[in-house]
XYZ file of C-alpha atoms in Angstrom:
647
model
C 4.171 26.564 -81.004
C 3.589 30.226 -81.836
C 6.458 30.881 -84.161
C 6.371 33.115 -87.251
C 7.756 31.136 -90.130
C 8.006 33.939 -92.665
C 8.200 32.905 -96.301
C 5.744 30.304 -97.521
C 6.947 26.880 -98.458
C 3.717 25.316 -99.632
C 5.227 24.398 -102.997
C 7.762 22.252 -101.192
C 5.097 20.116 -99.592
C 3.038 18.952 -102.571
C 4.458 15.454 -102.130
C 2.399 15.070 -98.961
C 3.158 12.529 -96.279
C 5.729 10.513 -98.226
C 7.704 13.586 -99.219
C 7.794 14.746 -95.597
C 8.846 11.270 -94.442
C 11.590 11.276 -97.070
C 12.859 14.685 -95.901
C 12.915 13.790 -92.197
C 14.503 10.379 -92.690
C 17.127 11.724 -95.108
C 18.016 14.480 -92.664
C 18.430 11.938 -89.868
C 20.420 9.404 -91.901
C 22.819 12.067 -93.211
C 23.253 14.313 -90.178
C 23.544 11.856 -87.281
C 26.490 9.771 -88.625
C 28.323 13.004 -89.495
C 27.689 14.429 -86.027
C 28.813 11.187 -84.367
C 31.939 11.142 -86.540
C 32.737 14.688 -85.388
C 32.135 13.661 -81.756
C 29.047 15.880 -81.400
C 26.527 13.156 -80.496
C 23.261 12.211 -82.168
C 21.069 14.819 -80.430
C 23.083 17.739 -81.788
C 23.052 16.048 -85.207
C 19.254 15.912 -85.184
C 18.977 19.543 -84.050
C 21.319 20.754 -86.804
C 19.358 18.705 -89.343
C 16.164 20.415 -88.196
C 17.697 23.857 -88.707
C 18.955 22.896 -92.189
C 15.648 21.465 -93.485
C 13.572 24.062 -91.619
C 11.822 27.102 -93.061
C 14.824 29.401 -92.623
C 17.453 27.448 -94.580
C 16.223 25.030 -97.287
C 12.553 25.339 -96.391
C 11.704 21.659 -96.865
C 9.366 21.870 -93.860
C 7.246 24.781 -92.705
C 4.368 25.258 -90.301
C 3.338 21.603 -90.559
C 6.409 20.983 -88.388
C 4.180 21.899 -85.441
C 2.067 18.801 -86.080
C 5.225 16.703 -86.291
C 6.296 18.116 -82.924
C 3.030 16.982 -81.312
C 3.410 13.510 -82.838
C 7.112 13.222 -81.981
C 6.486 14.160 -78.336
C 5.130 10.621 -78.046
C 8.804 9.622 -78.180
C 9.313 11.330 -74.814
C 6.454 9.265 -73.389
C 8.064 6.068 -74.678
C 11.443 7.120 -73.307
C 10.035 7.577 -69.803
C 8.289 4.197 -70.047
C 11.624 2.548 -70.886
C 13.369 4.420 -68.072
C 10.681 3.161 -65.698
C 11.369 -0.399 -66.883
C 15.008 0.008 -65.843
C 14.118 1.130 -62.323
C 12.913 -0.921 -59.408
C 10.201 0.537 -57.108
C 12.651 0.391 -54.204
C 15.108 2.477 -56.233
C 12.448 5.160 -56.763
C 11.854 5.149 -53.004
C 15.576 5.663 -52.446
C 15.496 8.623 -54.848
C 12.646 10.346 -52.996
C 15.117 12.703 -51.298
C 16.717 13.994 -54.522
C 13.335 14.066 -56.311
C 11.582 16.165 -53.666
C 14.605 17.995 -52.278
C 16.678 18.806 -55.347
C 13.733 18.965 -57.741
C 11.548 21.094 -55.479
C 14.405 23.443 -54.619
C 15.446 23.839 -58.262
C 11.956 24.701 -59.538
C 11.163 27.048 -56.631
C 14.461 28.980 -56.591
C 14.646 29.287 -60.390
C 11.048 30.513 -60.637
C 11.591 33.149 -57.921
C 14.828 34.414 -59.499
C 13.187 34.694 -62.929
C 10.303 36.549 -61.216
C 12.802 38.992 -59.706
C 14.402 39.559 -63.121
C 10.999 40.055 -64.745
C 10.078 42.710 -62.162
C 13.310 44.548 -62.973
C 12.234 44.630 -66.641
C 8.852 46.091 -65.678
C 6.651 43.008 -66.056
C 3.734 42.393 -63.710
C 4.402 39.950 -60.904
C 1.789 37.509 -62.208
C 3.419 37.383 -65.638
C 6.871 37.140 -64.046
C 5.858 34.231 -61.822
C 4.239 32.394 -64.734
C 7.374 32.961 -66.810
C 9.534 31.674 -63.946
C 7.504 28.477 -63.600
C 7.765 27.781 -67.340
C 11.498 28.521 -67.592
C 12.297 26.463 -64.469
C 11.661 23.302 -66.492
C 14.457 21.528 -68.391
C 14.440 19.235 -71.418
C 13.779 15.640 -70.372
C 14.263 14.366 -73.922
C 17.598 16.020 -74.690
C 19.165 15.529 -71.250
C 18.293 11.853 -70.785
C 19.120 10.924 -74.381
C 22.513 12.642 -74.164
C 23.350 11.155 -70.748
C 22.374 7.671 -71.938
C 24.448 8.102 -75.088
C 27.511 9.117 -73.089
C 26.995 6.396 -70.462
C 26.592 8.961 -67.658
C 23.181 7.954 -66.285
C 24.732 5.740 -63.596
C 26.878 8.558 -62.201
C 25.782 10.673 -59.248
C 25.295 13.666 -61.551
C 23.224 11.595 -63.985
C 21.007 10.116 -61.256
C 20.386 13.533 -59.674
C 19.629 15.034 -63.095
C 17.032 12.302 -63.616
C 15.528 12.992 -60.162
C 15.122 16.705 -60.909
C 13.629 15.986 -64.346
C 11.141 13.574 -62.793
C 10.046 16.228 -60.293
C 9.664 18.736 -63.144
C 7.437 16.322 -65.082
C 5.263 15.935 -61.983
C 5.250 19.722 -61.462
C 3.728 20.326 -64.917
C 0.306 19.329 -63.561
C 0.127 21.986 -60.789
C 1.750 24.538 -63.134
C -1.077 24.000 -65.640
C -3.527 24.515 -62.778
C -1.830 27.699 -61.543
C -1.275 29.481 -64.890
C -4.924 30.563 -65.469
C -4.983 32.027 -61.948
C -2.157 34.341 -63.053
C -4.038 35.622 -66.118
C -4.614 39.339 -66.489
C -8.078 40.298 -65.220
C -8.771 36.791 -63.923
C -11.817 36.629 -61.692
C -11.405 35.096 -58.271
C -14.656 33.216 -58.720
C -13.426 31.245 -61.747
C -12.117 27.733 -61.336
C -9.693 25.742 -63.410
C -9.828 22.066 -64.184
C -6.872 20.025 -65.352
C -8.717 19.141 -68.529
C -8.735 22.811 -69.630
C -5.079 22.417 -70.500
C -5.765 20.180 -73.433
C -8.215 22.282 -75.497
C -9.427 19.045 -77.044
C -11.844 16.323 -75.994
C -13.553 16.863 -72.668
C -11.863 14.977 -69.832
C -13.583 12.791 -67.295
C -12.934 15.264 -64.480
C -14.515 18.299 -66.149
C -17.385 19.648 -64.112
C -16.661 17.442 -61.116
C -16.124 18.949 -57.666
C -12.600 18.855 -56.268
C -13.204 15.670 -54.262
C -14.656 14.007 -57.380
C -11.617 14.960 -59.443
C -9.310 13.605 -56.739
C -11.187 10.298 -56.466
C -11.207 9.872 -60.269
C -7.495 10.554 -60.621
C -6.560 8.269 -57.736
C -8.857 5.571 -59.110
C -7.216 5.657 -62.543
C -3.686 5.646 -61.114
C -4.599 2.785 -58.754
C -6.101 0.922 -61.710
C -2.829 1.221 -63.626
C -0.902 -0.074 -60.608
C -3.243 -3.062 -60.108
C -3.355 -3.899 -63.821
C 0.421 -3.693 -64.076
C 0.858 -6.043 -61.163
C -1.865 -8.638 -61.811
C -3.241 -8.395 -65.359
C -0.550 -7.305 -67.810
C 1.836 -10.218 -67.183
C -0.827 -12.900 -67.832
C -1.906 -10.997 -70.959
C 1.671 -10.884 -72.275
C 2.058 -14.571 -71.406
C -0.878 -15.428 -73.691
C 0.521 -13.217 -76.463
C 4.003 -14.740 -76.121
C 2.551 -18.237 -76.679
C 1.579 -17.223 -80.219
C 5.319 -16.865 -80.974
C 4.495 -13.920 -83.237
C 6.972 -11.165 -82.482
C 4.959 -8.546 -84.374
C 1.979 -9.276 -82.118
C 4.104 -8.706 -79.023
C 5.343 -5.433 -80.539
C 1.750 -4.378 -81.217
C 0.786 -5.256 -77.635
C 3.702 -3.232 -76.228
C 2.692 -0.183 -78.279
C -0.956 -0.712 -77.319
C -0.006 -0.646 -73.640
C 1.851 2.675 -73.938
C -0.844 4.301 -76.092
C -3.650 3.108 -73.804
C -1.955 4.585 -70.732
C -1.302 7.828 -72.629
C -4.993 8.174 -73.516
C -6.111 7.168 -70.019
C -3.876 9.735 -68.306
C -5.031 12.426 -70.730
C -8.649 11.638 -69.863
C -8.044 12.572 -66.220
C -5.877 15.573 -67.048
C -2.571 14.077 -65.897
C 0.773 13.953 -67.667
C 0.937 10.928 -70.050
C 4.708 10.811 -69.540
C 4.196 10.442 -65.787
C 1.632 7.688 -66.275
C 3.777 5.623 -68.630
C 6.769 6.087 -66.334
C 4.689 4.705 -63.457
C 3.643 1.724 -65.611
C 7.287 1.104 -66.510
C 8.299 1.049 -62.829
C 5.497 -1.430 -62.048
C 6.649 -3.717 -64.895
C 10.345 -3.417 -63.976
C 10.213 -6.811 -62.263
C 8.230 -8.503 -65.027
C 9.743 -11.428 -66.913
C 8.775 -9.599 -70.115
C 10.684 -6.446 -69.218
C 13.555 -7.021 -71.682
C 11.199 -8.041 -74.480
C 9.205 -4.835 -73.936
C 12.406 -2.773 -74.060
C 13.553 -4.485 -77.248
C 10.242 -3.952 -79.034
C 9.620 -0.334 -78.017
C 13.156 1.051 -78.206
C 13.278 1.450 -82.045
C 10.011 3.419 -82.032
C 11.250 5.554 -79.150
C 14.513 6.313 -80.938
C 12.803 7.240 -84.205
C 10.189 9.472 -82.558
C 12.789 11.209 -80.387
C 14.850 11.836 -83.511
C 11.799 13.460 -85.117
C 11.260 15.501 -81.970
C 14.830 16.849 -81.990
C 14.577 17.664 -85.704
C 11.293 19.508 -85.054
C 12.945 21.499 -82.246
C 15.753 22.537 -84.595
C 13.242 23.541 -87.278
C 11.207 25.536 -84.754
C 13.983 28.036 -84.009
C 12.500 31.261 -85.385
C 15.347 33.120 -87.075
C 13.034 36.002 -88.019
C 12.450 36.769 -84.340
C 16.181 36.330 -83.650
C 17.085 38.563 -86.600
C 14.804 41.356 -85.393
C 16.664 41.677 -82.084
C 19.674 39.329 -81.983
C 21.369 41.085 -79.077
C 18.309 40.751 -76.827
C 17.872 37.064 -77.718
C 21.565 36.416 -77.040
C 21.368 38.184 -73.690
C 18.257 36.220 -72.688
C 19.846 32.885 -73.709
C 23.014 33.609 -71.718
C 21.053 34.963 -68.735
C 18.750 31.918 -68.564
C 21.546 29.355 -68.865
C 23.866 31.130 -66.423
C 21.028 31.583 -63.911
C 20.011 27.923 -64.049
C 23.650 26.774 -63.999
C 24.347 28.751 -60.808
C 21.149 27.529 -59.114
C 21.944 23.920 -59.991
C 25.583 24.251 -58.915
C 24.473 25.668 -55.565
C 21.973 22.822 -55.102
C 24.695 20.311 -55.953
C 26.929 21.889 -53.328
C 24.150 21.853 -50.710
C 23.539 18.152 -51.375
C 27.300 17.447 -51.160
C 27.874 16.246 -54.700
C 31.467 15.911 -55.907
C 32.851 18.791 -57.969
C 32.822 16.930 -61.295
C 29.258 15.700 -60.735
C 28.179 19.248 -59.912
C 29.558 20.328 -63.305
C 27.711 17.530 -65.084
C 24.489 18.213 -63.131
C 24.584 21.969 -63.796
C 25.520 21.769 -67.479
C 22.938 19.047 -68.149
C 19.903 20.962 -66.824
C 20.781 24.580 -67.661
C 18.255 24.903 -70.514
C 14.568 25.376 -71.146
C 12.345 22.352 -71.687
C 10.105 21.015 -74.435
C 7.045 21.469 -72.214
C 7.732 25.210 -72.287
C 6.310 25.229 -75.839
C 3.068 23.706 -74.572
C 2.906 25.975 -71.517
C 3.619 29.152 -73.520
C 0.857 28.238 -75.975
C -1.508 27.451 -73.106
C -0.581 30.692 -71.323
C -1.144 32.683 -74.512
C -4.623 31.218 -74.959
C -5.458 31.995 -71.318
C -4.238 35.628 -71.442
C -1.303 34.915 -69.139
C 1.315 36.018 -71.722
C 1.371 38.535 -74.543
C 2.508 37.413 -78.046
C 5.321 39.991 -77.882
C 6.753 38.043 -74.903
C 5.999 34.504 -76.098
C 7.644 34.707 -79.555
C 11.159 35.664 -78.354
C 10.938 33.346 -75.327
C 10.120 30.346 -77.556
C 13.215 31.175 -79.603
C 15.279 31.445 -76.391
C 14.085 28.062 -75.109
C 14.744 26.363 -78.459
C 18.266 27.815 -78.643
C 19.114 26.727 -75.086
C 17.912 23.215 -75.906
C 20.037 23.139 -79.051
C 23.094 24.339 -77.104
C 22.825 21.656 -74.381
C 24.560 18.764 -76.228
C 27.331 21.167 -77.232
C 27.795 22.353 -73.648
C 27.925 18.779 -72.362
C 30.525 18.006 -75.028
C 32.615 21.006 -73.929
C 32.273 19.879 -70.320
C 33.434 16.371 -71.225
C 36.328 17.362 -73.496
C 37.639 20.590 -71.968
C 36.280 21.372 -68.503
C 36.133 17.999 -66.740
C 39.697 16.901 -67.648
C 41.101 20.216 -66.358
C 38.846 21.128 -63.472
C 37.005 17.888 -62.657
C 37.909 15.284 -60.039
C 40.708 16.448 -57.782
C 42.876 13.411 -57.160
C 45.023 12.805 -54.099
C 48.358 11.033 -54.310
C 49.504 12.299 -50.925
C 47.877 14.560 -48.349
C 47.892 17.344 -50.952
C 45.459 17.453 -53.862
C 46.567 16.993 -57.459
C 44.621 17.170 -60.692
C 44.854 14.596 -63.459
C 47.028 16.968 -65.460
C 49.828 16.571 -62.900
C 49.712 12.831 -62.237
C 53.480 12.440 -62.607
C 53.470 8.627 -62.428
C 56.268 6.185 -63.272
C 54.566 2.764 -63.313
C 55.689 0.307 -65.975
C 52.071 -0.368 -66.933
C 49.207 1.995 -67.796
C 45.690 0.546 -67.978
C 43.087 2.679 -69.775
C 39.609 1.741 -68.567
C 38.823 0.204 -65.190
C 35.583 -1.610 -66.009
C 34.916 -5.338 -66.021
C 37.939 -6.146 -68.233
C 40.430 -3.558 -66.972
C 39.703 -4.336 -63.316
C 40.326 -8.060 -63.829
C 43.592 -7.442 -65.683
C 44.673 -4.945 -63.039
C 43.890 -7.209 -60.078
C 45.698 -10.119 -61.748
C 48.795 -7.986 -62.334
C 48.689 -6.572 -58.809
C 48.512 -10.132 -57.433
C 51.753 -10.741 -59.323
C 53.434 -7.681 -57.803
C 53.016 -5.455 -60.871
C 51.317 -2.185 -59.913
C 49.791 -0.110 -62.668
C 48.499 3.399 -63.232
C 44.802 3.402 -64.182
C 42.914 5.980 -66.242
C 39.109 6.007 -66.255
C 36.356 8.332 -67.520
C 33.797 7.596 -64.774
C 34.360 10.117 -61.956
C 32.375 8.066 -59.417
C 34.410 4.979 -60.277
C 37.627 6.972 -59.860
C 36.578 8.281 -56.463
C 35.559 4.833 -55.189
C 38.684 3.057 -56.442
C 41.015 5.670 -54.978
C 39.341 5.157 -51.608
C 40.199 1.479 -52.013
C 43.851 2.438 -52.391
C 44.207 1.977 -56.159
C 46.224 4.415 -58.274
C 43.316 5.576 -60.467
C 42.980 8.938 -62.212
C 40.119 10.600 -64.029
C 40.629 11.472 -67.660
C 40.357 10.676 -71.350
C 43.296 8.404 -72.241
C 43.112 9.448 -75.911
C 44.554 12.848 -74.913
C 48.316 13.182 -75.290
C 48.751 15.380 -72.218
C 46.966 12.888 -69.960
C 48.968 9.906 -71.242
C 52.164 11.907 -70.767
C 51.135 12.885 -67.236
C 50.373 9.227 -66.505
C 53.989 8.366 -67.287
C 53.655 7.006 -70.835
C 57.118 8.315 -71.742
C 58.721 5.987 -69.151
C 56.164 3.141 -69.146
C 56.700 -0.092 -71.059
C 53.143 -1.296 -71.597
C 49.727 0.244 -72.327
C 46.657 -1.962 -71.822
C 43.561 -0.510 -73.524
C 40.489 -1.982 -71.832
C 37.801 0.662 -72.464
C 34.330 -0.437 -73.602
C 33.992 2.059 -76.474
C 35.449 0.819 -79.816
C 35.930 4.366 -81.176
C 37.719 5.411 -77.992
C 39.934 2.303 -78.140
C 41.117 3.216 -81.636
C 41.625 6.875 -80.606
C 43.775 5.876 -77.593
C 45.876 3.519 -79.721
C 46.371 6.195 -82.377
C 47.526 8.771 -79.806
C 49.861 6.301 -78.076
C 51.480 5.095 -81.309
C 51.979 8.647 -82.567
C 53.482 10.157 -79.412
C 54.852 7.115 -77.535
C 55.975 4.633 -80.226
C 58.112 2.680 -77.715
C 55.004 1.502 -75.819
C 53.884 -2.076 -76.241
C 50.095 -1.987 -76.686
C 47.592 -4.649 -75.685
C 44.041 -3.804 -76.790
C 40.702 -5.329 -75.853
C 38.182 -5.161 -78.712
C 34.453 -5.729 -79.117
C 34.329 -7.141 -82.653
C 35.946 -7.485 -86.053
C 35.594 -3.846 -87.154
C 37.563 -2.252 -84.309
C 39.985 -5.211 -84.265
C 40.828 -4.641 -87.922
C 41.171 -0.885 -87.410
C 43.693 -1.501 -84.631
C 45.614 -3.968 -86.792
C 45.697 -1.364 -89.597
C 47.238 1.067 -87.112
C 49.949 -1.481 -86.347
C 48.735 -2.836 -82.996
C 49.922 -6.457 -82.897
C 48.280 -7.690 -79.686
C 44.533 -7.449 -80.250
C 42.191 -9.496 -78.054
C 38.467 -9.898 -78.881
C 36.916 -9.845 -75.407
C 34.689 -12.903 -75.842
C 37.185 -15.350 -77.396
C 38.638 -16.922 -74.237
C 35.352 -17.140 -72.348
C 33.662 -18.620 -75.444
C 36.351 -21.293 -75.795
C 36.137 -22.219 -72.111
C 32.363 -22.561 -72.439
C 33.011 -24.789 -75.456
C 35.353 -27.011 -73.417
C 32.730 -27.453 -70.684
C 30.033 -28.150 -73.294
C 32.129 -30.902 -74.933
C 32.940 -32.402 -71.529
C 29.269 -32.547 -70.576
C 28.538 -34.273 -73.895
C 31.013 -37.073 -73.072
C 34.150 -35.861 -74.844
C 37.446 -36.405 -73.046
C 38.346 -33.229 -71.166
C 42.014 -33.418 -72.059
C 41.161 -33.630 -75.756
C 38.684 -30.746 -75.435
C 41.349 -28.557 -73.815
C 43.891 -29.560 -76.441
C 41.355 -28.699 -79.183
C 40.760 -25.340 -77.513
C 44.467 -24.473 -77.722
C 44.584 -25.572 -81.364
C 41.482 -23.517 -82.188
C 42.851 -20.405 -80.410
C 46.239 -20.707 -82.138
C 44.501 -21.026 -85.520
C 42.232 -18.019 -84.832
C 45.080 -15.779 -83.686
C 47.309 -16.778 -86.627
C 44.685 -16.076 -89.288
C 43.096 -13.080 -87.546
C 45.848 -10.743 -88.780
C 45.962 -12.315 -92.240
C 42.226 -11.815 -92.790
C 42.407 -8.230 -91.546
C 44.431 -7.316 -94.641
C 41.557 -8.536 -96.856
C 38.710 -6.744 -95.076
C 38.250 -4.160 -97.870
C 37.877 -6.898 -100.516
C 34.624 -8.576 -99.527
C 34.715 -11.402 -102.086
C 38.311 -12.337 -101.295
C 37.601 -12.078 -97.540
C 34.635 -14.482 -97.811
C 36.657 -16.910 -99.957
C 39.651 -16.908 -97.620
C 37.473 -17.146 -94.492
C 35.655 -20.152 -95.920
C 38.974 -21.808 -96.834
C 40.379 -21.274 -93.335
C 37.231 -22.691 -91.722
C 37.641 -25.813 -93.851
C 41.357 -25.992 -92.955
C 40.517 -25.722 -89.253
C 37.888 -28.460 -89.471
C 40.372 -30.772 -91.251
C 43.038 -29.991 -88.640
C 40.677 -30.787 -85.750
C 39.543 -34.039 -87.394
C 43.174 -35.069 -87.946
C 43.912 -34.476 -84.259
C 40.870 -36.514 -83.281
C 41.992 -39.445 -85.469
C 45.321 -39.373 -83.655
C 43.593 -39.323 -80.268
C 44.127 -43.030 -79.565
C 47.829 -42.741 -80.400
C 48.328 -40.228 -77.601
C 49.623 -42.031 -74.557
C 48.502 -39.251 -72.220
C 44.847 -39.844 -72.954
C 44.536 -42.721 -70.461
C 43.327 -40.246 -67.853
C 40.567 -37.640 -67.936
C 40.616 -35.742 -64.644
C 37.737 -33.278 -64.336
C 40.123 -30.712 -62.956
C 43.075 -30.831 -65.360
C 45.936 -28.712 -64.082
C 45.781 -26.360 -67.071
C 42.117 -25.743 -66.286
C 42.362 -25.828 -62.485
C 41.409 -22.211 -62.046
C 38.076 -22.695 -63.811
C 35.098 -21.449 -61.843
C 31.660 -22.332 -63.221
C 29.365 -19.409 -63.898
């Protein structure tokens, strides 16, 4: 990237590779937990870390950050490979409308509007069009990472954002081909090959006629498809037989790197190639193993990428003309937001998904750095234009996680899904409910609890953070409202002041604790039942004073245990009786052990003692088994277990 770093920092880099690794890893380890604790998300934490260790604050990294950026961009390639693994080919076919329609419309309209603005500022139309094509792109890395982190990829807004980003990644190839044609003084007789974009090793298509380039590219892509379908699975099967996990990890990395090199050799986007390979392998039996092995590398490289983006923000350029940079940042984000909102409206997205869609993609993209550098080398742009525009793109990328956070915390709860309780529309801030029960979270646990209560003539008011889920459930006639149940005003609007019971069934441990804290502070009369994921959040809830805490896997685990004992020849009645004894013991000592969780030695000692006590208790019951007169029968469907449904 063509940034001007200002003061030298060579003395900071004498430690070489290990010093740089230490700086980057320290920045990540310190900044990300702090950002998560503040509710900012990991991406914003990485970006802030990059600014802090960059050349304009502490100066731990300087111009060598450009090399890190090139290396870390491999994280984007890995991310798209993993996304491909999660998608089925038929799903991609279903998304063809949003990919071509939304993506094509977004790139075209944005580029033309930027061209119009550039003409107003006196730029030539060729430069304006090139600038429009570059700025039409958004950040695949930041958007997808943030949406995944917030669990929004499955929503309509998340899926459409992914479709547009996929089109943009595909569009990079023709943009690279078009940019040299827009160069000042470009001769009509000159031709451009895709390999010119790389300024590195000569590609296989250099010097070939157009039909030769086309045949080569199609041949390579077809080869990837055939290999993915018929060769890769047998190869992984042979590797898996070695039972060496590190070898499987090496093979997974080899696959991604090989495709990256192969796509580069024919002048295509490596990210597009690895995404295609991921889609082909989505139905492979090794799909989950591939995800598990590659994900840590992807996460680490993306973290480096975000840090490098933060470090690349050129504060010298910003300081020279801060007002202009601010105006350009606001203009770009507002322009893209309006274009995206209009597209969302045209494609009949719901209002809250339009907000998510528009906020998510209203920034410049990481490929803008590559395209600006390429355009500079091909006389498409002047340095006086490129330097401030790189700063603008970097700032818009850094602002994206913050804007999505503002959308989630402030805008969506107030102006998001418009709920209907009667013919008139009402927002979540005016729910005005009076049910005796409020259920926060309508996922797999909350829905089961709610349906069970409704079957027993107890209707509840439901609060959920997934706008698509809210819309669907309201169409089914359920009293569901969009909103964050940890907010006092939403709980009050849901009728918490008059309700008797709050069931917390959300899937996020931090959110569970936040909801309980708000409820106990403002509505102390409420009885609280909380679903938890593990010991940490269970103990936090107990510390708050929540008495009814239910680890979500306990009951299902015990029922599996009963079936396992029965299949092994144990009497079913005795297995069920043991289950009740075990559960009673667990629940009784769960709260006692919570008080010791800060004293590790005492916790281990007491836990060990209670395990021994439980074993002795179970053995005592078993010795008394023959004295129990009710054990003469062993019906497979005991009445206390009659509702059991295998699987």
